[in-house]
Coordinates of C-alpha atoms and ligand atoms in Angstrom, one line a residue:
Chain S
M1 CA 0.2 0.0 -0.1
A2 CA 2.8 2.3 0.9
F3 CA 4.6 1.4 -1.6
G4 CA 1.8 1.7 -4.5
L5 CA 1.1 5.5 -3.1
L6 CA 4.8 6.3 -3.6
K7 CA 4.7 4.9 -7.1
Y8 CA 1.7 6.8 -7.7
G9 CA 2.7 10.1 -6.3
L10 CA 6.0 10.1 -8.1
N11 CA 4.5 8.9 -11.4
P12 CA 4.9 12.1 -13.6
R13 CA 1.6 11.1 -15.3
F14 CA -0.5 12.4 -12.1
Q15 CA 0.9 15.9 -11.7
P16 CA -0.9 18.4 -9.6
K17 CA -3.0 20.5 -11.8
Q18 CA -2.4 24.0 -12.0
F19 CA -5.4 26.0 -13.1
L20 CA -4.7 29.3 -11.9
R21 CA -2.0 30.9 -14.2
D22 CA -0.1 34.0 -13.3
S23 CA -2.4 36.8 -13.3
K24 CA -2.9 38.0 -16.8
D25 CA -4.1 41.7 -17.7
L26 CA -7.6 42.4 -18.0
K27 CA -8.8 42.6 -21.4
S28 CA -10.7 45.6 -22.5
S29 CA -13.8 43.8 -23.3
Y30 CA -15.4 40.5 -22.7
D31 CA -18.7 38.9 -23.8
V32 CA -19.8 38.2 -20.3
V33 CA -18.5 39.5 -17.0
I34 CA -19.3 37.5 -13.8
I35 CA -19.0 39.6 -10.7
G36 CA -17.9 37.4 -7.8
G37 CA -15.6 34.1 -7.8
G38 CA -17.9 32.1 -5.7
G39 CA -19.1 28.9 -6.3
H40 CA -22.1 30.2 -8.1
G41 CA -20.2 32.6 -10.4
L42 CA -17.8 30.1 -11.2
A43 CA -20.3 27.3 -11.8
A44 CA -22.0 29.8 -14.4
A45 CA -18.8 30.4 -16.0
Y46 CA -18.2 26.6 -16.4
Y47 CA -21.6 26.0 -17.9
L48 CA -21.6 29.0 -19.9
A49 CA -18.6 27.6 -21.9
R50 CA -19.5 24.0 -21.6
D51 CA -23.1 23.9 -22.4
W52 CA -23.0 27.3 -24.8
G53 CA -19.4 27.5 -26.0
I54 CA -19.2 31.0 -24.5
T55 CA -15.6 31.4 -23.5
N56 CA -15.0 35.1 -23.9
V57 CA -15.7 35.3 -20.3
A58 CA -14.2 36.8 -17.2
V59 CA -15.0 36.2 -13.5
L60 CA -13.8 39.1 -11.2
E61 CA -13.2 38.3 -7.6
K62 CA -12.3 40.7 -4.9
G63 CA -10.6 38.3 -2.8
W64 CA -9.7 34.9 -3.7
L65 CA -11.8 32.0 -5.6
G66 CA -14.1 30.6 -3.3
G67 CA -13.3 32.9 -0.4
G68 CA -16.9 33.8 0.6
N69 CA -19.6 32.0 1.7
T70 CA -18.6 29.3 -0.4
G71 CA -15.6 28.5 1.6
R72 CA -17.5 29.1 4.8
N73 CA -20.6 27.1 4.8
T74 CA -21.5 23.7 6.5
A75 CA -21.9 22.1 3.2
I76 CA -25.5 20.4 3.6
I77 CA -27.0 19.3 0.4
R78 CA -30.7 18.2 0.3
S79 CA -33.9 18.7 -1.4
N80 CA -36.7 18.2 1.0
Y81 CA -37.9 21.6 0.8
L82 CA -41.4 23.0 1.5
T83 CA -42.8 24.3 -1.7
P84 CA -42.8 22.3 -5.2
E85 CA -41.1 25.2 -6.7
G86 CA -38.1 25.0 -4.3
V87 CA -38.5 21.0 -4.3
D88 CA -37.9 20.7 -8.0
F89 CA -35.3 23.2 -8.1
Y90 CA -32.9 22.1 -5.6
D91 CA -33.7 18.4 -6.4
E92 CA -32.2 19.1 -9.7
S93 CA -28.9 20.5 -8.1
L94 CA -29.0 17.3 -6.1
K95 CA -28.8 15.1 -8.9
L96 CA -26.2 17.4 -10.5
F97 CA -24.0 17.2 -7.5
K98 CA -24.0 13.5 -7.5
G99 CA -22.2 13.2 -10.7
L100 CA -20.0 16.3 -10.0
S101 CA -16.9 14.6 -8.8
R102 CA -16.8 12.6 -12.2
E103 CA -18.1 15.3 -14.6
L104 CA -15.4 17.8 -13.3
D105 CA -12.5 14.9 -12.7
Y106 CA -12.1 16.4 -9.3
N107 CA -13.1 14.7 -6.1
I108 CA -15.5 16.9 -4.3
L109 CA -16.0 14.2 -1.5
Y110 CA -19.8 13.9 -1.9
S111 CA -20.8 12.1 1.1
E112 CA -24.6 10.6 1.3
R113 CA -25.4 10.5 4.9
G114 CA -29.2 10.8 5.3
H115 CA -30.8 14.2 7.0
F116 CA -33.1 14.3 10.0
T117 CA -34.9 17.4 10.9
L118 CA -36.1 17.0 14.6
A119 CA -39.5 17.8 15.7
H120 CA -40.3 18.8 19.2
T121 CA -43.8 20.1 19.0
D122 CA -47.0 18.9 17.4
A123 CA -46.5 21.8 15.1
A124 CA -43.3 20.7 13.8
I125 CA -44.4 17.2 13.3
R126 CA -47.2 18.6 11.0
T127 CA -44.8 20.5 9.1
S128 CA -42.8 17.6 8.7
R129 CA -45.8 15.7 7.3
W130 CA -46.4 18.4 5.0
R131 CA -42.8 18.4 3.7
A132 CA -42.8 14.7 3.3
E133 CA -46.2 14.5 1.4
V134 CA -45.0 17.6 -0.7
N135 CA -41.5 15.9 -1.2
K136 CA -42.7 12.5 -2.0
H137 CA -45.5 13.7 -4.5
L138 CA -42.4 15.1 -6.7
G139 CA -40.5 12.0 -6.2
V140 CA -38.1 13.1 -3.6
N141 CA -37.3 10.4 -0.8
S142 CA -38.6 11.8 2.4
E143 CA -40.7 10.3 5.4
V144 CA -41.7 10.9 8.8
V145 CA -40.3 9.0 11.4
Y146 CA -40.9 8.5 15.5
R147 CA -39.0 8.1 18.5
D148 CA -38.6 4.2 18.1
D149 CA -37.0 4.9 14.6
L150 CA -34.7 7.6 15.9
A151 CA -33.4 5.2 18.6
R152 CA -32.4 2.7 16.1
M153 CA -31.2 4.9 13.4
V154 CA -29.6 7.7 15.6
P155 CA -28.2 5.8 18.7
L156 CA -26.5 8.8 20.0
L157 CA -29.2 11.1 20.1
N158 CA -30.8 11.9 23.6
L159 CA -34.4 10.9 23.2
S160 CA -34.9 11.2 27.3
E161 CA -38.3 13.1 28.2
E162 CA -36.6 14.5 31.1
V163 CA -35.2 17.3 28.9
R164 CA -36.6 20.8 28.1
Y165 CA -37.8 20.1 24.6
P166 CA -38.1 16.1 24.0
V167 CA -37.7 15.0 20.7
L168 CA -41.3 13.7 19.0
G169 CA -40.1 12.7 15.9
A170 CA -38.4 13.6 12.5
L171 CA -38.4 14.3 9.2
Y172 CA -36.0 11.7 7.4
H173 CA -34.4 12.5 4.1
P174 CA -32.2 9.9 3.1
P175 CA -30.3 11.6 0.2
G176 CA -29.4 14.2 2.5
A177 CA -25.3 14.8 1.9
I178 CA -22.4 16.6 2.5
A179 CA -19.4 17.7 0.1
R180 CA -16.1 19.4 0.4
H181 CA -17.3 23.2 -0.3
D182 CA -13.8 24.2 -1.6
A183 CA -13.3 21.3 -4.0
V184 CA -16.6 22.5 -5.7
A185 CA -15.4 25.9 -6.2
W186 CA -11.8 24.8 -7.4
G187 CA -13.5 21.9 -9.7
Y188 CA -15.7 24.5 -11.5
A189 CA -12.7 27.1 -11.8
G190 CA -10.5 24.5 -13.0
R191 CA -12.6 22.9 -15.8
A192 CA -13.8 26.8 -16.8
A193 CA -10.1 27.9 -17.1
E194 CA -9.2 25.2 -19.2
M195 CA -12.1 26.0 -21.7
G196 CA -10.7 29.6 -21.8
V197 CA -12.6 31.4 -19.1
E198 CA -10.1 33.9 -17.4
L199 CA -10.2 34.2 -13.6
H200 CA -9.0 37.2 -11.9
Q201 CA -8.5 37.4 -8.3
N202 CA -8.0 40.6 -6.3
T203 CA -10.3 42.2 -9.0
E204 CA -13.2 44.5 -7.3
V205 CA -15.9 45.9 -9.2
T206 CA -16.5 49.5 -8.1
G207 CA -18.8 50.8 -10.6
I208 CA -21.4 49.6 -13.2
E209 CA -22.0 51.8 -16.5
V210 CA -25.7 51.7 -17.7
E211 CA -26.6 53.5 -20.5
D212 CA -30.1 53.8 -21.6
G213 CA -31.3 51.1 -19.4
T214 CA -28.6 48.7 -20.8
V215 CA -25.5 47.5 -18.9
V216 CA -22.4 48.4 -21.2
G217 CA -19.3 48.1 -18.8
V218 CA -17.8 47.7 -15.4
E219 CA -15.6 49.9 -13.5
T220 CA -12.7 48.0 -11.3
N221 CA -10.0 48.6 -9.1
R222 CA -7.8 47.2 -12.2
G223 CA -9.6 49.5 -14.8
R224 CA -12.5 49.7 -17.0
I225 CA -14.0 46.8 -19.0
S226 CA -16.6 46.8 -21.6
C227 CA -19.0 44.0 -21.5
G228 CA -22.0 42.4 -23.3
R229 CA -23.7 40.9 -20.2
V230 CA -23.0 40.6 -16.6
L231 CA -23.9 38.2 -14.2
Q232 CA -24.0 39.4 -10.3
A233 CA -23.1 36.8 -7.9
V234 CA -21.8 38.2 -4.8
A235 CA -23.8 36.8 -1.9
G236 CA -23.7 39.2 1.0
R237 CA -22.4 42.3 -1.0
S238 CA -25.7 42.1 -3.4
S239 CA -27.2 45.1 -2.4
E240 CA -24.2 47.1 -2.3
V241 CA -23.1 46.0 -5.7
S242 CA -26.8 45.7 -7.4
R243 CA -26.9 49.6 -6.2
L244 CA -24.0 50.6 -8.4
A245 CA -26.5 49.4 -11.5
G246 CA -29.5 51.5 -9.8
I247 CA -31.2 48.1 -8.9
D248 CA -32.9 47.7 -5.3
L249 CA -33.2 44.3 -3.7
P250 CA -35.2 42.9 -1.0
I251 CA -32.1 41.5 0.8
R252 CA -30.7 41.9 4.3
S253 CA -27.1 41.2 4.7
V254 CA -26.8 39.0 8.2
P255 CA -23.8 37.1 9.3
L256 CA -24.1 33.7 9.6
Q257 CA -21.7 31.6 12.0
A258 CA -20.5 28.3 12.4
C259 CA -17.9 26.0 14.0
V260 CA -16.0 22.8 14.3
S261 CA -14.9 20.5 17.1
T262 CA -11.3 18.9 17.0
P263 CA -11.6 15.7 14.7
V264 CA -12.2 12.4 16.2
K265 CA -13.1 8.6 14.6
P266 CA -16.6 8.4 12.7
I267 CA -19.4 8.3 15.2
L268 CA -22.1 10.3 13.9
D269 CA -23.2 9.4 10.1
P270 CA -26.5 11.3 9.5
I271 CA -26.6 15.1 9.5
I272 CA -28.9 16.2 12.6
V273 CA -31.1 19.5 12.4
S274 CA -33.3 20.9 15.0
G275 CA -35.3 24.0 13.9
S276 CA -37.1 24.4 17.3
L277 CA -33.4 24.5 18.9
H278 CA -31.7 26.3 16.5
V279 CA -28.9 23.9 15.9
Y280 CA -27.7 21.7 13.3
I281 CA -24.5 19.0 13.3
S282 CA -22.9 16.8 11.3
Q283 CA -19.5 14.9 11.0
S284 CA -17.0 15.8 8.5
D285 CA -15.0 13.1 6.6
R286 CA -12.0 14.5 8.7
G287 CA -13.9 13.6 11.6
E288 CA -14.7 17.2 13.2
F289 CA -18.1 18.0 14.1
V290 CA -19.5 20.7 11.9
M291 CA -21.8 23.0 13.8
G292 CA -24.3 25.7 13.2
G293 CA -27.5 27.5 13.9
S294 CA -29.6 30.2 12.2
T295 CA -28.4 33.7 11.7
D296 CA -27.4 36.5 14.0
P297 CA -29.9 38.6 15.2
Y298 CA -29.5 41.7 13.2
P299 CA -28.0 42.6 9.8
R300 CA -24.3 44.0 9.8
Y301 CA -21.5 43.8 7.3
Q302 CA -19.1 42.1 9.2
T303 CA -17.7 38.4 9.7
S304 CA -16.7 38.2 13.1
S305 CA -17.9 35.4 15.4
S306 CA -19.3 36.1 19.0
L307 CA -19.7 34.1 22.2
D308 CA -23.3 34.5 22.2
F309 CA -23.8 32.4 19.3
M310 CA -21.5 29.6 21.0
E311 CA -23.4 29.8 24.2
G312 CA -26.9 29.6 22.3
L313 CA -25.7 26.8 20.1
M314 CA -24.2 24.7 23.0
G315 CA -26.9 25.2 25.3
H316 CA -29.4 23.4 23.1
L317 CA -26.7 20.8 21.5
L318 CA -25.7 19.3 24.8
E319 CA -29.2 18.5 25.4
L320 CA -29.4 16.5 22.1
F321 CA -25.9 15.1 22.3
P322 CA -24.3 15.4 25.8
F323 CA -21.1 13.7 24.6
M324 CA -20.4 16.9 23.2
S325 CA -19.6 18.4 26.5
E326 CA -16.2 16.7 26.1
M327 CA -15.5 18.0 22.7
P328 CA -13.2 20.9 22.5
V329 CA -14.0 23.5 19.7
L330 CA -11.3 23.9 17.2
R331 CA -12.5 26.8 14.9
Q332 CA -15.5 29.2 15.1
W333 CA -16.2 31.6 11.9
A334 CA -18.9 33.5 10.0
G335 CA -20.2 34.5 6.6
L336 CA -22.2 37.2 5.3
A337 CA -25.5 35.8 4.3
D338 CA -27.8 37.6 1.7
M339 CA -31.5 37.1 3.6
T340 CA -34.3 37.3 1.5
P341 CA -38.2 37.8 3.0
D342 CA -39.1 34.2 1.9
F343 CA -36.1 32.3 2.2
S344 CA -36.0 31.6 -1.6
P345 CA -33.2 33.1 -4.1
V346 CA -33.5 35.8 -6.4
M347 CA -32.4 34.9 -10.1
G348 CA -32.6 36.0 -13.6
K349 CA -33.4 39.4 -15.5
T350 CA -33.3 42.7 -13.7
P351 CA -34.7 46.1 -14.8
V352 CA -31.2 46.7 -16.5
N353 CA -30.9 44.9 -19.7
N354 CA -28.2 42.3 -19.9
Y355 CA -27.5 42.7 -16.3
Y356 CA -28.5 39.5 -14.9
I357 CA -28.7 38.7 -11.2
D358 CA -28.1 35.4 -8.9
A359 CA -28.6 36.3 -5.2
G360 CA -30.8 35.8 -2.2
W361 CA -28.7 32.9 -1.3
G362 CA -28.8 33.3 2.5
T363 CA -28.3 30.3 4.5
W364 CA -29.1 27.8 1.9
G365 CA -27.1 28.7 -1.5
F366 CA -24.3 26.2 -1.5
K367 CA -26.7 23.2 -2.2
A368 CA -28.0 25.2 -5.1
T369 CA -24.5 25.9 -6.5
C370 CA -24.8 23.2 -9.6
V371 CA -28.3 24.1 -10.7
S372 CA -27.9 28.1 -10.6
G373 CA -24.8 27.9 -12.0
K374 CA -26.2 25.7 -14.9
R375 CA -29.7 27.5 -15.4
M376 CA -28.0 30.9 -15.1
A377 CA -25.8 30.3 -18.0
E378 CA -28.6 29.1 -20.0
T379 CA -30.5 32.3 -19.2
L380 CA -27.6 34.7 -20.2
A381 CA -26.7 32.6 -23.2
T382 CA -30.5 32.3 -24.7
E383 CA -31.9 35.7 -22.9
K384 CA -34.8 33.4 -21.9
T385 CA -35.7 32.3 -18.2
P386 CA -36.1 28.6 -18.0
N387 CA -39.3 27.5 -16.4
I388 CA -37.4 26.0 -13.2
L389 CA -36.2 29.6 -12.5
K390 CA -39.4 31.7 -12.9
P391 CA -40.7 31.3 -9.7
F392 CA -37.6 32.9 -8.2
A393 CA -37.7 36.4 -10.4
L394 CA -36.9 39.4 -8.8
D395 CA -40.6 40.5 -10.2
R396 CA -42.1 38.2 -7.7
F397 CA -42.0 40.9 -4.9
R398 CA -44.0 43.3 -6.8
T399 CA -46.8 40.6 -7.4
F400 CA -46.4 39.2 -4.0
D401 CA -45.9 35.8 -5.4
L402 CA -43.5 34.8 -2.6
V403 CA -42.0 31.3 -2.7
G404 CA -42.1 30.7 1.2
E405 CA -39.7 28.2 2.5
K406 CA -38.8 29.7 6.0
G407 CA -40.2 26.6 7.5
A408 CA -37.4 24.1 5.5
A409 CA -34.4 26.9 4.9
S410 CA -34.1 29.1 8.3
V411 CA -32.0 26.8 10.3
G412 CA -31.5 23.4 8.4
H413 CA -29.5 25.1 5.8
Chain Z
M1 CA -21.7 45.6 20.2
K2 CA -22.3 44.1 23.7
I3 CA -23.9 47.6 25.3
I4 CA -26.5 49.4 23.8
E5 CA -27.6 52.7 25.2
C6 CA -31.3 52.8 25.6
P7 CA -33.1 56.4 25.8
L8 CA -35.3 55.1 28.6
N9 CA -33.3 52.7 30.6
G10 CA -29.6 53.7 30.1
P11 CA -27.0 51.3 29.1
R12 CA -28.2 47.5 29.0
N13 CA -26.7 44.1 27.7
A14 CA -27.6 44.0 24.0
Q15 CA -29.3 40.6 24.4
E16 CA -32.3 42.6 25.9
F17 CA -32.8 44.4 22.7
V18 CA -34.4 43.3 19.3
F19 CA -33.7 44.8 15.8
G20 CA -36.4 46.4 14.0
G21 CA -35.7 47.4 10.3
D22 CA -34.6 50.6 8.9
V23 CA -36.4 54.1 9.9
I24 CA -38.6 54.5 6.6
N25 CA -41.6 56.7 6.4
H26 CA -44.8 54.4 6.2
P27 CA -46.5 55.5 3.3
N28 CA -50.6 56.3 3.2
P29 CA -51.5 52.8 1.3
H30 CA -54.5 54.7 0.0
L31 CA -52.7 57.1 -1.9
I32 CA -49.6 55.1 -3.5
S33 CA -49.9 52.2 -6.3
D34 CA -49.5 48.7 -5.8
D35 CA -46.0 48.6 -6.9
Q36 CA -45.1 51.6 -4.7
W37 CA -46.9 49.7 -1.4
A38 CA -44.8 46.3 -2.4
N39 CA -41.7 48.4 -2.6
Y40 CA -42.5 49.7 0.9
V41 CA -43.3 46.2 2.0
F42 CA -40.0 44.3 0.4
I43 CA -37.2 46.4 -0.6
E44 CA -34.7 46.9 1.8
E45 CA -31.9 49.6 1.7
N46 CA -29.1 47.3 3.3
R47 CA -26.4 50.0 3.2
A48 CA -23.0 49.2 4.5
G49 CA -22.5 52.5 6.4
V50 CA -24.2 54.6 8.8
V51 CA -27.9 53.8 9.0
Q52 CA -31.0 54.6 11.2
E53 CA -32.9 51.6 12.6
W54 CA -35.6 51.1 15.0
W55 CA -34.8 49.0 18.1
C56 CA -36.8 47.8 20.9
H57 CA -36.0 47.2 24.5
V58 CA -38.0 43.9 25.1
P59 CA -38.3 43.9 29.1
T60 CA -39.7 47.2 29.0
A61 CA -41.3 47.4 25.5
Y62 CA -39.8 50.7 24.4
W63 CA -39.2 51.4 21.0
F64 CA -36.7 53.9 19.8
I65 CA -34.1 54.9 17.4
A66 CA -30.6 54.2 16.9
E67 CA -27.8 55.5 14.3
R68 CA -25.7 52.6 13.6
D69 CA -22.7 51.7 11.6
T70 CA -23.2 48.4 9.9
V71 CA -19.4 48.0 9.0
K72 CA -18.0 48.7 12.2
D73 CA -21.0 47.7 14.2
E74 CA -21.1 50.4 16.4
I75 CA -24.1 52.4 17.7
L76 CA -23.2 56.3 17.3
R77 CA -26.3 57.5 18.9
T78 CA -29.7 56.3 20.5
F79 CA -32.9 58.9 20.7
D80 CA -36.7 58.7 21.8
P81 CA -38.7 58.4 18.4
S82 CA -40.4 62.0 19.5
E83 CA -37.1 63.8 18.1
I84 CA -38.6 63.0 14.7
Y85 CA -42.2 62.2 15.0
K86 CA -43.8 65.1 16.6
E87 CA -47.2 64.4 15.8
R88 CA -49.5 61.7 15.1
I89 CA -49.7 60.2 11.7
D90 CA -53.1 59.0 10.3
Y91 CA -53.4 56.8 7.2
N92 CA -56.9 57.6 6.3
R93 CA -58.6 56.9 3.0
P94 CA -58.8 60.3 1.2
E95 CA -61.7 62.0 -0.4
V96 CA -62.5 60.6 -3.8
E97 CA -60.9 63.2 -5.6
A98 CA -57.4 62.8 -4.3
Q99 CA -58.0 59.0 -5.2
S100 CA -57.2 59.5 -8.8
Q101 CA -53.9 60.7 -8.3
D102 CA -50.9 58.5 -8.6
T103 CA -51.4 55.4 -10.3
K104 CA -48.2 55.2 -12.0
N105 CA -46.2 52.3 -11.8
N106 CA -43.0 52.2 -9.7
K107 CA -41.6 48.5 -10.1
V108 CA -39.8 46.7 -7.6
G109 CA -36.3 47.1 -8.4
E110 CA -36.9 49.6 -11.0
V111 CA -33.7 51.4 -12.4
N112 CA -32.9 54.5 -10.0
S113 CA -35.9 54.3 -7.9
T114 CA -33.8 54.1 -4.9
N115 CA -36.7 54.6 -2.2
K116 CA -38.4 57.5 -3.0
E117 CA -41.5 57.6 -0.8
T118 CA -40.1 54.6 1.0
G119 CA -36.8 56.3 1.5
S120 CA -35.0 55.7 4.7
S121 CA -34.1 59.3 4.7
I122 CA -36.4 61.1 7.0
Ligands
FAD501 C1 -21.8 29.6 8.2 C2 -22.5 29.4 6.8 C3 -23.2 28.0 6.7 C4 -24.0 27.5 5.6 N1 -24.2 26.5 5.5 C5 -25.0 25.9 4.2 C6 -25.3 24.7 4.1 O1 -25.1 23.9 5.1 N2 -26.0 24.4 2.9 C7 -26.2 25.2 1.8 O2 -26.7 24.8 0.8 N3 -25.8 26.4 1.9 C8 -25.1 27.1 3.2 N4 -24.8 28.4 3.5 C9 -25.0 29.4 2.6 C10 -24.1 29.4 1.3 O3 -22.7 29.3 1.7 C11 -24.4 30.5 0.1 O4 -25.6 30.9 -0.1 C12 -23.3 30.0 -1.1 O5 -22.0 29.8 -0.7 C13 -23.2 31.2 -1.9 O6 -22.3 31.0 -2.9 P1 -22.2 32.5 -3.9 O7 -21.2 32.1 -4.8 O8 -23.3 33.1 -4.5 O9 -21.3 33.8 -2.6 P2 -19.9 33.4 -2.2 O10 -19.3 32.4 -2.1 O11 -19.9 34.4 -1.0 O12 -19.2 34.3 -3.4 C14 -19.5 35.9 -3.8 C15 -17.8 36.4 -4.1 O13 -18.0 37.6 -4.7 C16 -17.3 38.4 -4.3 N5 -17.2 40.0 -4.3 C17 -18.1 40.5 -3.4 N6 -18.2 41.8 -3.9 C18 -17.5 41.6 -5.0 C19 -17.0 42.9 -6.0 N7 -17.7 44.3 -5.8 N8 -16.4 42.6 -6.9 C20 -15.8 41.5 -7.0 N9 -16.2 40.4 -6.2 C21 -16.9 40.8 -5.3 C22 -16.7 37.9 -2.5 O14 -15.6 38.3 -2.5 C23 -17.1 36.6 -2.9 O15 -16.0 35.8 -3.1 C24 -24.0 28.7 4.5 C25 -23.4 29.8 4.5 C26 -22.7 30.1 5.8 C27 -22.1 31.7 5.9

């Protein structure tokens, strides 16, 4: 085994791939400029090149690729949403995710674990049933399970009734998975760059030029660029960037925190979420427990972490998993979540011609990286909004056609 | 931001307060179009910088206004709403003549529509 590894490691056929060439100068013009080099921007670049042959594309990233929420999330992938629109959309993404390692020839460590959303009240059981029925109707595997099932399926879970909020049951979603978030960004970036897409780091968009209602160029810290079309995919900075183009959004930027423990041997296979207790936990392939909850209580443009968060999280988590009291916390961090009133994203055309938006990903957008990249690429290339994206148009806030996913997305990202 | 200076109760632990959104002028629903109303309900300024917001001290159910820097996360000033709102505001249905005005569309997210009636500047 050791010899085999050595042979593989020294074999010149398996050199590490270097996809970020030395930083090139910006060209004066591109067919498509993508603002934001997170998973969403990079995936859109990849599908523009692969599906539509559009390669005169620049991804402009003010920091480093995948350094925003893409590299900060807790990587939960699932499609057990509440609305038919949401279920269809996220399920397309889940299917793309399953084949992504092979498609990108880059291991994203996709790991199917099963996902439990615990219910501690009759109301939560009712929502679980509702979600299970909608899911099953649309061909998504979900069912409600009760205490005796949980005792068997999650032996570590504290099912005592002598706690503040005893567990009554759960929504069980076998396809629930986790993946390596950085690898998703790097995989898309690498393949997009191979097809000719330019990736520019340390390149911040500081202005957007709109003439007669049509976008014609962007201003950056490295100079001006003309462009045919723009895709904005900047998550927590959505409102500030779209303001440059004169577009107002129904979004608030609120920090979302998470933390990991020191690594231990595999002991917790499934992903466990409790909406009522505002906590979720899974164990990564490295053995760390990955934990988080809902967003901070008020908006701010900051990604600092707090003791309040840790206290709130642990207070409830220890009730569910008492053994966690012996686990040291290794790291704590935050990302800036772009929250919408209905907990669904905003995708598609904007009032500015040729300016497209991919925003409102809040605490739930990692799992949508594949489908939003693919479908936004289609929207840019064809100038038509695919049916699967239509419910998520910015215009829904004018017609009050909201896609309410709070019950399925506010804690269990 | 760990301590908030409450105009009524003095400095208190930040956990005693809840955030209530930007201070924006509530338009009279009888006088504006549906689009403008949608704008008021959903569109957020969400500015990186100094903003004016409603906050509530929960134990005393007291609402006040705070000027906060959302980038530094610092409250610069808090004050009683009576500094701005001097008199009672009613949203009565106006006389029939007045109703016909202003049925123009103001789309959500419309170019340069940055908060006219619903603007956060007061
Ligand atoms: C702690 C945490 C846990 C989460 N857990 C989950 C989860 O379990 N499952 C799930 O599905 N989702 C989860 N999410 C949400 C998910 O991470 C995001 O919705 C998703 O990663 C958004 O991807 P993105 O590419 O749109 O944004 P980002 O990855 O944030 O990329 C946006 C990029 O735009 C760049 N940018 C900003 N302004 C400019 C500018 N002016 N010019 C150029 N570039 C700019 C930024 O630097 C950034 O790199 C979580 C989020 C957080 C913070």
